[in-house]
Amino acid sequence: MALRSRVPEAEPSGVAKPSEADPPESQPFDQRMSKVEEIRRNRRLLDSYSEAVIVQHYDGRTGVYKPDEWPDDGDGYIVARKLPSGRLGWYAGPDAGPRTDPDAFRHWDPPIPPRPIWKREPDGTITINGKPASPGVQFMFGGKIEQPPKPPQ
């Protein structure tokens, strides 16, 4: 039995045990709450200003300022503007001009694909965008279904 038991490994004396790294923790509650407060404050400012600049600071904070009140001390860069129309415009890139120029910011509207045009032809065929719909769609909506010819009997 003594041969099978394991002898604990001896540690050299005077050497400290390496400490295990603490598991990475998500942001503490206080930091998350400060982010929520920052978002709420920025939203209130954005709603109250007729024009504004949205600045991303190098330490991760985001600020909303009136265009003439932003402290251009190199602590961040403008990522978006609230345009006079009330819409947000995102910086279009260096080819559009400097970040201080309001014309360098373009509002972004996601493309809206056109809706398909459904139509029932005089012969009963249902078309979608001018092409006959699939047999399943024809059957579902009572369209004309092409039947294969019956074999002679």
Short mmCIF file of C-alpha atoms in Angstrom, two decimals:
data_model
loop_
_atom_site.label_atom_id
_atom_site.label_comp_id
_atom_site.label_asym_id
_atom_site.label_seq_id
_atom_site.Cartn_x
_atom_site.Cartn_y
_atom_site.Cartn_z
CA MET A 1 0.00 0.00 0.00
CA ALA A 2 2.84 2.35 0.75
CA LEU A 3 4.14 1.90 -2.76
CA ARG A 4 0.88 3.01 -4.27
CA SER A 5 0.36 6.15 -2.23
CA ARG A 6 1.60 9.37 -3.67
CA VAL A 7 4.15 11.42 -1.85
CA PRO A 8 3.34 15.15 -1.85
CA GLU A 9 5.85 17.17 -3.79
CA ALA A 10 8.13 19.16 -1.58
CA GLU A 11 8.33 22.88 -2.18
CA PRO A 12 11.62 24.64 -1.78
CA SER A 13 11.69 26.62 1.42
CA GLY A 14 11.72 30.40 1.22
CA VAL A 15 9.99 30.48 -2.15
CA ALA A 16 6.55 32.00 -2.14
CA LYS A 17 3.76 30.18 -3.86
CA PRO A 18 2.76 31.92 -7.06
CA SER A 19 -0.60 33.50 -6.52
CA GLU A 20 -3.36 32.50 -8.88
CA ALA A 21 -4.72 35.30 -10.99
CA ASP A 22 -8.19 36.41 -10.03
CA PRO A 23 -10.76 35.42 -12.62
CA PRO A 24 -11.62 38.33 -14.90
CA GLU A 25 -14.70 40.03 -13.56
CA SER A 26 -17.17 41.97 -15.60
CA GLN A 27 -17.37 45.66 -14.84
CA PRO A 28 -18.27 46.35 -11.23
CA PHE A 29 -21.79 47.58 -10.57
CA ASP A 30 -20.65 51.15 -9.84
CA GLN A 31 -18.87 51.44 -13.20
CA ARG A 32 -21.89 50.06 -15.05
CA MET A 33 -24.17 52.54 -13.28
CA SER A 34 -21.85 55.42 -14.16
CA LYS A 35 -22.09 54.35 -17.83
CA VAL A 36 -25.88 54.33 -17.59
CA GLU A 37 -25.85 57.78 -16.00
CA GLU A 38 -23.49 59.01 -18.75
CA ILE A 39 -25.83 57.69 -21.44
CA ARG A 40 -28.86 59.33 -19.80
CA ARG A 41 -27.03 62.64 -19.37
CA ASN A 42 -25.86 62.58 -23.00
CA ARG A 43 -29.38 61.80 -24.20
CA ARG A 44 -30.83 64.74 -22.24
CA LEU A 45 -28.16 67.08 -23.65
CA LEU A 46 -28.69 65.78 -27.18
CA ASP A 47 -32.43 66.38 -26.90
CA SER A 48 -31.99 69.88 -25.47
CA TYR A 49 -29.45 71.22 -28.02
CA SER A 50 -30.58 72.27 -31.50
CA GLU A 51 -27.07 71.41 -32.79
CA ALA A 52 -24.46 69.33 -31.02
CA VAL A 53 -21.24 67.40 -31.48
CA ILE A 54 -20.76 63.90 -30.09
CA VAL A 55 -17.20 63.39 -28.93
CA GLN A 56 -15.49 60.09 -28.18
CA HIS A 57 -12.83 60.74 -25.54
CA TYR A 58 -9.67 58.66 -25.44
CA ASP A 59 -10.50 57.30 -21.97
CA GLY A 60 -13.71 55.73 -23.32
CA ARG A 61 -16.17 58.40 -22.23
CA THR A 62 -18.61 59.92 -24.68
CA GLY A 63 -19.63 63.56 -24.42
CA VAL A 64 -22.26 65.76 -26.02
CA TYR A 65 -21.40 69.44 -26.45
CA LYS A 66 -22.65 72.49 -28.28
CA PRO A 67 -20.47 72.92 -31.40
CA ASP A 68 -18.80 76.08 -30.10
CA GLU A 69 -18.37 74.78 -26.52
CA TRP A 70 -16.42 71.58 -27.19
CA PRO A 71 -12.98 71.93 -25.61
CA ASP A 72 -10.76 70.99 -28.54
CA ASP A 73 -7.79 70.10 -26.33
CA GLY A 74 -6.89 66.87 -28.13
CA ASP A 75 -8.77 64.73 -25.59
CA GLY A 76 -10.99 63.11 -28.19
CA TYR A 77 -12.49 63.36 -31.61
CA ILE A 78 -15.91 64.15 -33.03
CA VAL A 79 -17.71 61.02 -34.22
CA ALA A 80 -21.14 62.49 -34.95
CA ARG A 81 -23.13 65.71 -35.03
CA LYS A 82 -26.71 66.62 -34.43
CA LEU A 83 -27.48 68.51 -37.63
CA PRO A 84 -29.75 71.59 -37.77
CA SER A 85 -32.49 69.34 -39.17
CA GLY A 86 -32.45 67.43 -35.86
CA ARG A 87 -31.05 64.24 -37.41
CA LEU A 88 -27.76 62.66 -36.43
CA GLY A 89 -24.95 62.72 -38.94
CA TRP A 90 -21.96 60.40 -38.72
CA TYR A 91 -18.48 61.47 -39.80
CA ALA A 92 -18.14 60.44 -43.43
CA GLY A 93 -14.35 60.11 -43.37
CA PRO A 94 -11.35 62.22 -44.25
CA ASP A 95 -12.43 62.55 -47.88
CA ALA A 96 -15.54 64.43 -46.72
CA GLY A 97 -13.53 67.13 -44.97
CA PRO A 98 -12.34 68.02 -41.48
CA ARG A 99 -14.38 67.01 -38.44
CA THR A 100 -15.01 70.69 -37.68
CA ASP A 101 -17.01 71.07 -40.92
CA PRO A 102 -20.71 70.19 -40.49
CA ASP A 103 -20.86 69.17 -44.17
CA ALA A 104 -18.46 66.29 -43.42
CA PHE A 105 -21.27 64.52 -41.56
CA ARG A 106 -23.90 62.55 -43.40
CA HIS A 107 -27.11 61.18 -41.96
CA TRP A 108 -27.50 57.49 -42.53
CA ASP A 109 -30.73 56.01 -43.70
CA PRO A 110 -30.69 52.26 -44.07
CA PRO A 111 -31.68 51.15 -47.53
CA ILE A 112 -35.29 50.06 -47.76
CA PRO A 113 -35.76 47.35 -50.34
CA PRO A 114 -38.80 47.87 -52.54
CA ARG A 115 -41.82 45.76 -51.75
CA PRO A 116 -42.62 42.99 -54.21
CA ILE A 117 -45.45 43.71 -56.62
CA TRP A 118 -48.07 40.95 -56.56
CA LYS A 119 -50.51 40.74 -59.42
CA ARG A 120 -53.15 38.32 -60.71
CA GLU A 121 -53.00 38.06 -64.49
CA PRO A 122 -56.20 37.71 -66.58
CA ASP A 123 -55.54 33.98 -67.04
CA GLY A 124 -55.40 33.52 -63.22
CA THR A 125 -51.62 33.26 -62.85
CA ILE A 126 -50.19 35.06 -59.83
CA THR A 127 -47.02 36.99 -60.59
CA ILE A 128 -44.49 38.56 -58.27
CA ASN A 129 -42.47 41.39 -59.82
CA GLY A 130 -43.67 40.29 -63.25
CA LYS A 131 -42.57 36.64 -62.92
CA PRO A 132 -44.92 33.72 -62.26
CA ALA A 133 -44.97 32.76 -58.59
CA SER A 134 -43.94 29.30 -57.43
CA PRO A 135 -46.49 26.46 -57.66
CA GLY A 136 -46.89 26.53 -53.86
CA VAL A 137 -47.82 30.23 -53.92
CA GLN A 138 -50.16 29.63 -56.87
CA PHE A 139 -51.91 26.83 -54.94
CA MET A 140 -52.07 28.82 -51.69
CA PHE A 141 -53.70 31.86 -53.29
CA GLY A 142 -55.82 30.12 -55.92
CA GLY A 143 -53.67 30.94 -58.91
CA LYS A 144 -53.40 29.02 -62.14
CA ILE A 145 -51.31 25.91 -61.65
CA GLU A 146 -49.70 24.38 -64.70
CA GLN A 147 -50.58 20.70 -64.72
CA PRO A 148 -48.26 18.27 -66.46
CA PRO A 149 -49.96 16.52 -69.39
CA LYS A 150 -51.66 13.23 -68.46
CA PRO A 151 -50.16 10.14 -70.01
CA PRO A 152 -52.43 8.39 -72.57
CA GLN A 153 -54.38 5.45 -71.18
#
